[in-house]
């Protein structure tokens, strides 16, 4: 702890094996996989066949972030594809409590993601049930966007809530994480840093992952 989760969204899709091997051999902890449906978010990425293919080569857990409507329809499919941590959006889940129970019952860790406009307080009744909170620090849909500054106070509020409710949920920050803001994000109380563009657009992705890990270790709250 803290953990680094490179986002495959920014990897080379025509040569995924090379990027998966790079992550396997790096200081990264998880693979972050962004599933988008073109309905919940204005972009479409990939689904179960690609996750199954990644699973064959990945030596680290798969952290699957669903940006889809009706995520409860596909829980067992994502389990079969090799998901270790399955995160659904609060804004896409009418019966969130039931969905969380089903994810855990299927044998995965359960996460809930919140969009930038959703207050931390909206998780107060579910925080004791979940393994991870994914705080979106950009509007979901695309890699390479700028970090929304308002996120810092949400991290602090969530850390306080997690302590008060004696929850074991990890706080994951997703979107716009860079070598410049990683220290403040971690110091605010984050446990998992997702990084797509910062890792895969750098000249030396392995070294960038290492730098992110070192910053996170030095500045953890
Ligand atoms: C955005 C995705 C993120 C994205 C992060 O909707 O959920 O995981 O890949 O990419 P960067 O780190 O480039 O902002
Ligand atoms: Zn994501």
PDB file of N, CA and C and ligand atoms in Angstrom, residues 7 9-10 32 34 36 65 67 136 138-145 174-177 194-197, ligand 1:
ATOM      1  N   UNK A   7      -3.795   1.897 -16.269  1.00  0.00           N
ATOM      2  CA  UNK A   7      -5.032   1.721 -17.031  1.00  0.00           C
ATOM      3  C   UNK A   7      -4.710   1.309 -18.453  1.00  0.00           C
ATOM      4  N   UNK A   9      -6.474   1.218 -20.921  1.00  0.00           N
ATOM      5  CA  UNK A   9      -7.110   2.076 -21.934  1.00  0.00           C
ATOM      6  C   UNK A   9      -6.077   2.828 -22.771  1.00  0.00           C
ATOM      7  N   UNK A  10      -4.948   3.162 -22.164  1.00  0.00           N
ATOM      8  CA  UNK A  10      -3.920   3.920 -22.885  1.00  0.00           C
ATOM      9  C   UNK A  10      -2.813   3.031 -23.435  1.00  0.00           C
ATOM     10  N   UNK A  32      -5.786  -2.037 -14.399  1.00  0.00           N
ATOM     11  CA  UNK A  32      -7.081  -1.351 -14.371  1.00  0.00           C
ATOM     12  C   UNK A  32      -7.693  -1.428 -15.769  1.00  0.00           C
ATOM     13  N   UNK A  34     -10.955  -0.561 -18.194  1.00  0.00           N
ATOM     14  CA  UNK A  34     -12.115   0.322 -18.321  1.00  0.00           C
ATOM     15  C   UNK A  34     -13.090  -0.202 -19.373  1.00  0.00           C
ATOM     16  N   UNK A  36     -16.513   0.406 -21.237  1.00  0.00           N
ATOM     17  CA  UNK A  36     -17.457   1.502 -21.540  1.00  0.00           C
ATOM     18  C   UNK A  36     -18.461   1.034 -22.595  1.00  0.00           C
ATOM     19  N   UNK A  65     -13.347  -1.752 -14.125  1.00  0.00           N
ATOM     20  CA  UNK A  65     -14.166  -0.557 -13.860  1.00  0.00           C
ATOM     21  C   UNK A  65     -15.260  -0.495 -14.911  1.00  0.00           C
ATOM     22  N   UNK A  67     -18.172   1.118 -16.736  1.00  0.00           N
ATOM     23  CA  UNK A  67     -18.880   2.372 -17.029  1.00  0.00           C
ATOM     24  C   UNK A  67     -20.000   2.007 -17.995  1.00  0.00           C
ATOM     25  N   UNK A 136     -13.903   9.153  -9.165  1.00  0.00           N
ATOM     26  CA  UNK A 136     -13.545   9.661 -10.498  1.00  0.00           C
ATOM     27  C   UNK A 136     -13.037  11.091 -10.361  1.00  0.00           C
ATOM     28  N   UNK A 138     -11.885  12.642 -13.065  1.00  0.00           N
ATOM     29  CA  UNK A 138     -12.230  13.253 -14.360  1.00  0.00           C
ATOM     30  C   UNK A 138     -13.647  12.758 -14.665  1.00  0.00           C
ATOM     31  N   UNK A 139     -14.303  13.355 -15.634  1.00  0.00           N
ATOM     32  CA  UNK A 139     -15.577  12.791 -16.076  1.00  0.00           C
ATOM     33  C   UNK A 139     -15.271  11.536 -16.877  1.00  0.00           C
ATOM     34  N   UNK A 140     -15.859  10.385 -16.485  1.00  0.00           N
ATOM     35  CA  UNK A 140     -15.469   9.135 -17.119  1.00  0.00           C
ATOM     36  C   UNK A 140     -15.781   9.102 -18.608  1.00  0.00           C
ATOM     37  N   UNK A 141     -14.965   8.376 -19.336  1.00  0.00           N
ATOM     38  CA  UNK A 141     -15.179   8.228 -20.772  1.00  0.00           C
ATOM     39  C   UNK A 141     -13.901   8.214 -21.586  1.00  0.00           C
ATOM     40  N   UNK A 142     -12.900   8.934 -21.108  1.00  0.00           N
ATOM     41  CA  UNK A 142     -11.681   9.062 -21.908  1.00  0.00           C
ATOM     42  C   UNK A 142     -10.444   9.125 -21.022  1.00  0.00           C
ATOM     43  N   UNK A 143      -9.322   8.642 -21.561  1.00  0.00           N
ATOM     44  CA  UNK A 143      -8.044   8.799 -20.886  1.00  0.00           C
ATOM     45  C   UNK A 143      -7.470  10.171 -21.208  1.00  0.00           C
ATOM     46  N   UNK A 144      -6.423  10.524 -20.495  1.00  0.00           N
ATOM     47  CA  UNK A 144      -5.666  11.727 -20.828  1.00  0.00           C
ATOM     48  C   UNK A 144      -6.319  13.055 -20.476  1.00  0.00           C
ATOM     49  N   UNK A 145      -7.313  13.054 -19.591  1.00  0.00           N
ATOM     50  CA  UNK A 145      -7.948  14.317 -19.186  1.00  0.00           C
ATOM     51  C   UNK A 145      -7.251  14.887 -17.944  1.00  0.00           C
ATOM     52  N   UNK A 174      -9.122   7.782  -9.894  1.00  0.00           N
ATOM     53  CA  UNK A 174      -9.104   7.414 -11.304  1.00  0.00           C
ATOM     54  C   UNK A 174      -9.306   8.631 -12.204  1.00  0.00           C
ATOM     55  N   UNK A 175      -8.245   9.000 -12.895  1.00  0.00           N
ATOM     56  CA  UNK A 175      -8.326  10.065 -13.901  1.00  0.00           C
ATOM     57  C   UNK A 175      -7.369  11.207 -13.628  1.00  0.00           C
ATOM     58  N   UNK A 176      -6.498  11.467 -14.586  1.00  0.00           N
ATOM     59  CA  UNK A 176      -5.618  12.633 -14.493  1.00  0.00           C
ATOM     60  C   UNK A 176      -4.527  12.530 -13.446  1.00  0.00           C
ATOM     61  N   UNK A 177      -4.187  11.309 -13.022  1.00  0.00           N
ATOM     62  CA  UNK A 177      -3.095  11.144 -12.054  1.00  0.00           C
ATOM     63  C   UNK A 177      -1.762  11.316 -12.793  1.00  0.00           C
ATOM     64  N   UNK A 194      -4.816   5.010 -10.110  1.00  0.00           N
ATOM     65  CA  UNK A 194      -4.945   4.544 -11.492  1.00  0.00           C
ATOM     66  C   UNK A 194      -4.183   5.533 -12.369  1.00  0.00           C
ATOM     67  N   UNK A 195      -3.439   5.027 -13.345  1.00  0.00           N
ATOM     68  CA  UNK A 195      -2.738   5.944 -14.256  1.00  0.00           C
ATOM     69  C   UNK A 195      -2.670   5.329 -15.649  1.00  0.00           C
ATOM     70  N   UNK A 196      -3.262   6.012 -16.608  1.00  0.00           N
ATOM     71  CA  UNK A 196      -3.248   5.555 -17.992  1.00  0.00           C
ATOM     72  C   UNK A 196      -2.248   6.331 -18.815  1.00  0.00           C
ATOM     73  N   UNK A 197      -2.622   7.543 -19.149  1.00  0.00           N
ATOM     74  CA  UNK A 197      -1.792   8.382 -19.998  1.00  0.00           C
ATOM     75  C   UNK A 197      -0.391   8.605 -19.413  1.00  0.00           C
TER      76      UNK A 197
HETATM   77  C1  LIG B   1     -11.665   7.243 -17.521  1.00  0.00           C
HETATM   78  C2  LIG B   1     -11.161   5.906 -17.049  1.00  0.00           C
HETATM   79  C3  LIG B   1      -9.798   5.956 -16.511  1.00  0.00           C
HETATM   80  C4  LIG B   1      -8.751   6.348 -17.527  1.00  0.00           C
HETATM   81  C5  LIG B   1      -7.685   7.075 -16.794  1.00  0.00           C
HETATM   82  O1  LIG B   1     -13.018   7.157 -17.814  1.00  0.00           O
HETATM   83  O2  LIG B   1     -11.998   5.395 -16.027  1.00  0.00           O
HETATM   84  O3  LIG B   1      -9.431   4.740 -15.887  1.00  0.00           O
HETATM   85  O4  LIG B   1      -8.194   5.263 -18.201  1.00  0.00           O
HETATM   86  O5  LIG B   1      -6.817   7.574 -17.728  1.00  0.00           O
HETATM   87  P1  LIG B   1      -5.779   8.742 -17.387  1.00  0.00           P
HETATM   88  O6  LIG B   1      -4.901   8.246 -16.303  1.00  0.00           O
HETATM   89  O7  LIG B   1      -5.098   8.915 -18.699  1.00  0.00           O
HETATM   90  O8  LIG B   1      -6.601   9.947 -16.973  1.00  0.00           O
END
